[in-house]
Tab-separated table of C-alpha atoms in Angstrom:
chain	number	residue	atom	x	y	z
T	5	MET	CA	74.331	132.691	29.065
T	6	THR	CA	70.677	133.299	29.940
T	7	LEU	CA	68.741	130.876	32.132
T	8	LEU	CA	66.485	129.982	29.194
T	9	ALA	CA	69.501	129.119	27.037
T	10	ALA	CA	70.978	127.020	29.855
T	11	VAL	CA	67.741	125.056	30.282
T	12	PHE	CA	67.632	124.552	26.514
T	13	VAL	CA	71.153	123.081	26.510
T	14	VAL	CA	70.359	120.768	29.415
T	15	CYS	CA	67.164	119.465	27.778
T	16	MET	CA	68.869	118.936	24.435
T	17	ALA	CA	71.629	116.957	26.151
T	18	PHE	CA	69.039	114.360	27.207
T	19	VAL	CA	67.053	114.345	23.963
T	20	THR	CA	70.087	114.057	21.704
T	21	ALA	CA	71.755	111.391	23.855
T	22	THR	CA	68.566	109.349	23.493
T	23	LEU	CA	68.639	109.818	19.714
T	24	SER	CA	72.281	108.761	19.564
T	25	GLY	CA	71.531	105.757	21.748
T	26	VAL	CA	69.043	104.604	19.118
T	27	PHE	CA	70.570	105.691	15.809
T	28	GLY	CA	74.238	106.205	16.646
T	29	MET	CA	74.662	109.578	14.934
T	30	ALA	CA	71.444	111.656	14.769
T	31	GLY	CA	71.870	112.954	18.302
T	32	GLY	CA	75.272	114.523	17.721
T	33	LEU	CA	74.018	116.295	14.607
T	34	VAL	CA	71.019	117.771	16.428
T	35	LEU	CA	73.054	118.742	19.487
T	36	MET	CA	75.692	120.601	17.454
T	37	GLY	CA	73.057	122.726	15.770
T	38	ALA	CA	71.273	123.379	19.053
T	39	LEU	CA	74.473	124.539	20.738
T	40	ALA	CA	75.386	126.747	17.769
T	41	LEU	CA	72.036	128.513	18.141
T	42	VAL	CA	72.839	129.760	21.641
T	43	LEU	CA	76.659	129.744	21.883
T	44	PRO	CA	79.633	131.188	19.977
T	45	VAL	CA	81.076	128.684	17.503
T	46	GLN	CA	84.174	127.822	19.530
T	47	ALA	CA	82.167	127.347	22.726
T	48	ALA	CA	79.669	125.208	20.816
T	49	PHE	CA	82.487	122.930	19.609
T	50	VAL	CA	83.909	122.461	23.106
T	51	SER	CA	80.495	121.994	24.750
T	52	HIS	CA	79.480	119.522	22.055
T	53	GLY	CA	82.723	117.645	22.565
T	54	ILE	CA	82.227	117.375	26.329
T	55	LEU	CA	78.606	116.224	26.165
T	56	GLN	CA	79.164	113.824	23.284
T	57	LEU	CA	82.308	112.426	24.908
T	58	VAL	CA	80.238	111.470	27.937
T	59	ALA	CA	77.285	110.170	25.913
T	60	ASN	CA	79.459	108.092	23.578
T	61	GLY	CA	81.725	106.889	26.360
T	62	TRP	CA	78.772	105.755	28.444
T	63	ARG	CA	77.146	104.120	25.395
T	64	SER	CA	80.310	102.166	24.643
T	65	ILE	CA	80.427	101.005	28.269
T	66	LEU	CA	76.781	99.919	28.255
T	67	HIS	CA	77.319	97.964	25.017
T	68	ARG	CA	80.975	97.046	25.609
T	69	LYS	CA	80.449	93.371	24.783
T	70	HIS	CA	79.519	94.415	21.242
T	71	VAL	CA	82.487	96.756	20.607
T	72	ARG	CA	84.992	95.761	17.918
T	73	TRP	CA	88.147	96.998	19.642
T	74	ASP	CA	90.396	96.307	16.662
T	75	ILE	CA	88.441	98.907	14.675
T	76	VAL	CA	88.612	101.352	17.581
T	77	GLY	CA	92.391	101.007	17.864
T	78	TRP	CA	93.088	101.972	14.241
T	79	TYR	CA	90.527	104.763	14.439
T	80	ALA	CA	92.118	106.233	17.592
T	81	LEU	CA	95.558	106.407	15.975
T	82	ALA	CA	94.144	108.248	12.952
T	83	SER	CA	92.170	110.633	15.205
T	84	LEU	CA	95.396	111.705	16.873
T	85	ILE	CA	96.940	112.565	13.508
T	86	ALA	CA	93.837	114.446	12.308
T	87	GLY	CA	93.694	116.433	15.543
T	88	LEU	CA	97.313	117.520	15.207
T	89	ILE	CA	96.738	118.641	11.607
T	90	VAL	CA	93.631	120.729	12.374
T	91	ALA	CA	95.252	122.218	15.474
T	92	GLY	CA	98.155	123.338	13.315
T	93	LEU	CA	95.799	125.025	10.854
T	94	SER	CA	94.021	126.988	13.650
T	95	PHE	CA	90.734	126.849	11.724
T	96	THR	CA	87.403	127.915	13.249
T	97	PRO	CA	84.353	128.180	10.938
T	98	SER	CA	82.024	131.184	11.038
T	99	LYS	CA	78.462	130.487	12.206
T	100	PRO	CA	76.931	130.697	8.688
T	101	LEU	CA	79.610	128.343	7.338
T	102	LEU	CA	79.091	125.984	10.276
T	103	PHE	CA	75.362	125.641	9.563
T	104	LEU	CA	76.095	125.199	5.856
T	105	LEU	CA	78.497	122.345	6.593
T	106	LEU	CA	76.096	120.853	9.141
T	107	GLY	CA	73.377	120.925	6.508
T	108	LEU	CA	75.482	119.271	3.812
T	109	VAL	CA	76.955	116.456	5.902
T	110	PRO	CA	73.693	114.433	6.219
T	111	PHE	CA	73.383	114.080	2.449
T	112	LEU	CA	76.324	111.691	2.535
T	113	THR	CA	73.802	109.068	3.686
T	114	TRP	CA	72.181	109.157	0.219
T	115	LEU	CA	75.274	108.109	-1.694
T	116	PRO	CA	74.369	104.929	-3.642
T	117	GLN	CA	75.734	101.880	-1.862
T	118	ARG	CA	77.164	100.580	-5.162
T	119	TRP	CA	79.560	103.557	-5.070
T	120	ILE	CA	80.786	102.627	-1.632
T	121	ASN	CA	83.310	99.884	-1.084
T	122	LEU	CA	84.383	100.714	2.439
T	123	ASP	CA	84.399	98.427	5.453
T	124	ALA	CA	85.594	99.607	8.861
T	125	ALA	CA	86.370	96.006	9.769
T	126	ARG	CA	89.437	96.227	7.500
T	127	PRO	CA	92.394	97.872	9.307
T	128	PRO	CA	93.395	100.315	6.505
T	129	GLN	CA	89.805	101.503	6.181
T	130	ALA	CA	89.355	101.752	9.929
T	131	PHE	CA	92.401	104.059	9.906
T	132	LEU	CA	90.975	106.042	6.964
T	133	SER	CA	87.684	106.461	8.813
T	134	GLY	CA	89.471	107.909	11.829
T	135	LEU	CA	91.402	110.355	9.674
T	136	THR	CA	88.472	111.594	7.601
T	137	VAL	CA	85.723	111.477	10.224
T	138	THR	CA	87.776	113.261	12.871
T	139	GLY	CA	88.926	115.826	10.316
T	140	LEU	CA	85.352	116.571	9.231
T	141	ASN	CA	84.171	116.632	12.843
T	142	LEU	CA	86.774	119.249	13.694
T	143	THR	CA	85.698	121.493	10.800
T	144	ALA	CA	81.953	120.881	10.413
T	145	GLY	CA	81.165	119.977	14.023
T	146	VAL	CA	79.759	116.524	13.219
T	147	ALA	CA	80.596	113.655	10.877
T	148	GLY	CA	78.177	110.863	11.786
T	149	PRO	CA	76.945	110.285	8.213
T	150	LEU	CA	80.536	109.979	6.979
T	151	LEU	CA	81.319	107.498	9.744
T	152	ASP	CA	78.225	105.550	8.777
T	153	ILE	CA	79.588	105.049	5.242
T	154	PHE	CA	82.393	102.946	6.703
T	155	PHE	CA	79.837	100.666	8.381
T	156	VAL	CA	77.379	100.259	5.494
T	157	ARG	CA	79.055	97.120	4.149
T	158	THR	CA	80.093	95.568	7.450
T	159	GLU	CA	78.381	92.428	8.667
T	160	LEU	CA	78.021	93.828	12.168
T	161	THR	CA	74.668	93.777	13.964
T	162	ARG	CA	72.934	97.039	14.891
T	163	HIS	CA	74.221	96.666	18.464
T	164	ALA	CA	77.802	96.216	17.274
T	165	ILE	CA	77.487	99.195	14.935
T	166	VAL	CA	76.182	101.528	17.647
T	167	ALA	CA	78.694	100.266	20.232
T	168	THR	CA	81.744	100.435	17.958
T	169	LYS	CA	80.824	103.829	16.530
T	170	ALA	CA	80.337	105.149	20.060
T	171	ALA	CA	83.782	103.940	21.123
T	172	THR	CA	85.430	105.550	18.095
T	173	GLN	CA	83.673	108.842	18.727
T	174	VAL	CA	85.180	109.052	22.195
T	175	PHE	CA	88.492	109.816	20.481
T	176	THR	CA	86.940	112.211	17.964
T	177	HIS	CA	85.287	114.300	20.662
T	178	LEU	CA	88.376	114.212	22.826
T	179	ALA	CA	90.251	115.728	19.878
T	180	LYS	CA	87.532	118.379	19.546
T	181	ILE	CA	87.846	119.343	23.214
T	182	LEU	CA	91.633	119.593	23.026
T	183	VAL	CA	91.753	121.531	19.736
T	184	TYR	CA	89.012	124.064	20.480
T	185	GLY	CA	89.400	124.115	24.249
T	186	ALA	CA	93.019	125.282	24.165
T	187	PRO	CA	91.987	128.950	24.712
T	188	LEU	CA	90.496	127.902	28.061
T	189	VAL	CA	93.966	126.945	29.243
T	190	THR	CA	95.401	130.291	28.150
T	191	GLY	CA	92.557	132.177	29.802
T	192	VAL	CA	90.842	133.400	26.618
T	193	ALA	CA	87.075	133.667	27.125
T	194	ILE	CA	85.034	131.838	24.491
T	195	GLY	CA	81.541	132.060	25.980
T	196	MET	CA	81.386	128.617	27.588
T	197	PRO	CA	78.275	127.659	29.608
T	198	PRO	CA	78.697	127.723	33.400
T	199	LEU	CA	79.852	124.532	35.101
T	200	TRP	CA	76.442	123.844	36.650
T	201	VAL	CA	75.003	123.354	33.164
T	202	PHE	CA	77.456	120.504	32.552
T	203	ALA	CA	76.846	119.142	36.061
T	204	ILE	CA	73.177	118.647	35.134
T	205	ALA	CA	73.570	117.883	31.430
T	206	ILE	CA	76.174	115.120	31.823
T	207	PRO	CA	74.073	112.748	33.984
T	208	LEU	CA	71.081	113.501	31.750
T	209	SER	CA	73.198	112.492	28.745
T	210	MET	CA	73.964	109.210	30.481
T	211	ALA	CA	70.276	108.696	31.239
T	212	GLY	CA	69.349	109.474	27.648
T	213	THR	CA	71.907	106.956	26.437
T	214	TYR	CA	70.312	104.276	28.600
T	215	VAL	CA	66.818	105.131	27.348
T	216	GLY	CA	68.078	105.044	23.762
T	217	GLY	CA	69.494	101.576	24.340
T	218	LEU	CA	66.082	100.323	25.491
T	219	ILE	CA	64.472	101.680	22.325
T	220	LEU	CA	67.220	100.140	20.182
T	221	ASP	CA	66.448	96.709	21.603
T	222	ARG	CA	62.905	96.965	20.222
T	223	MET	CA	63.910	97.947	16.671
T	224	SER	CA	64.682	95.710	13.716
T	225	ASP	CA	67.832	96.154	11.633
T	226	VAL	CA	65.736	97.300	8.655
T	227	ASN	CA	63.887	100.010	10.585
T	228	PHE	CA	67.140	101.065	12.227
T	229	LYS	CA	68.841	101.867	8.913
T	230	ARG	CA	65.759	103.386	7.260
T	231	TRP	CA	64.874	105.823	10.049
T	232	THR	CA	68.468	106.961	10.515
T	233	ARG	CA	68.690	108.248	6.934
T	234	TRP	CA	65.421	110.175	7.003
T	235	ILE	CA	65.993	111.767	10.401
T	236	VAL	CA	69.449	113.122	9.606
T	237	THR	CA	68.257	114.365	6.198
T	238	ALA	CA	65.401	116.333	7.753
T	239	VAL	CA	67.814	117.870	10.243
T	240	GLY	CA	70.240	118.721	7.443
T	241	VAL	CA	67.574	120.561	5.456
T	242	SER	CA	66.692	122.673	8.493
T	243	TYR	CA	70.364	123.596	8.893
T	244	LEU	CA	70.649	124.623	5.251
T	245	ILE	CA	67.683	126.951	5.732
T	246	ARG	CA	69.348	128.439	8.812
T	247	ALA	CA	72.614	128.890	6.892
T	248	ALA	CA	70.783	130.734	4.107
T	249	GLN	CA	69.190	133.035	6.682
T	250	LEU	CA	72.552	133.820	8.281
T	251	PHE	CA	74.298	134.456	4.982
T	252	ALA	CA	71.428	136.736	3.879
T	253	ALA	CA	71.541	138.670	7.159
T	254	GLY	CA	75.322	139.039	7.065
């Protein structure tokens, strides 16, 4: 990894943690694409998992009084099952396919709400969210917009939504680290960044999460939901353009 690429990863760790601290999902989407630009796909998955595990874990701690732990419990159980299934399939997307999937995922936010009758506050649907969101995260790299569908009809406040989603994503990213990081244990090189990059990026992720929380406090629930949709859509379009470029070049 070049020094420029390392600095890029470190900076994006802060920026995307701030985004996630405000919107709950935009940061992870941006970070996955940023890592895929400078790292091999498998290394991008593991690096994304490590940084997002810290950012989401710290966010859930900062907002722990707002977390709905009953939702998190059902989600965690389903994440374990999804992780075992994907690990058994030994699937790793190519870089063009990864950007294509990253570009398509945000458009889930535009599904008409009348089509959606999901509520993560209900145990069976909390379990379903863990199964589907973790599965998509392990194949497309991110699944924030899909997770958001399960919270559209909840009566939770914006703080409870961000806090609960952060706690659930701890288990999703842990699954990502275990599934794609297995080659590290066996000694297979997958182009991971050096440890000093994580040593700097992790505390910056925590700082970004704190800054995002301050911004969240100043937003209304209406602005929160409106801006989330437009930001992730814009990011998705940029990823679709990148996917088209990669498919054309390959």
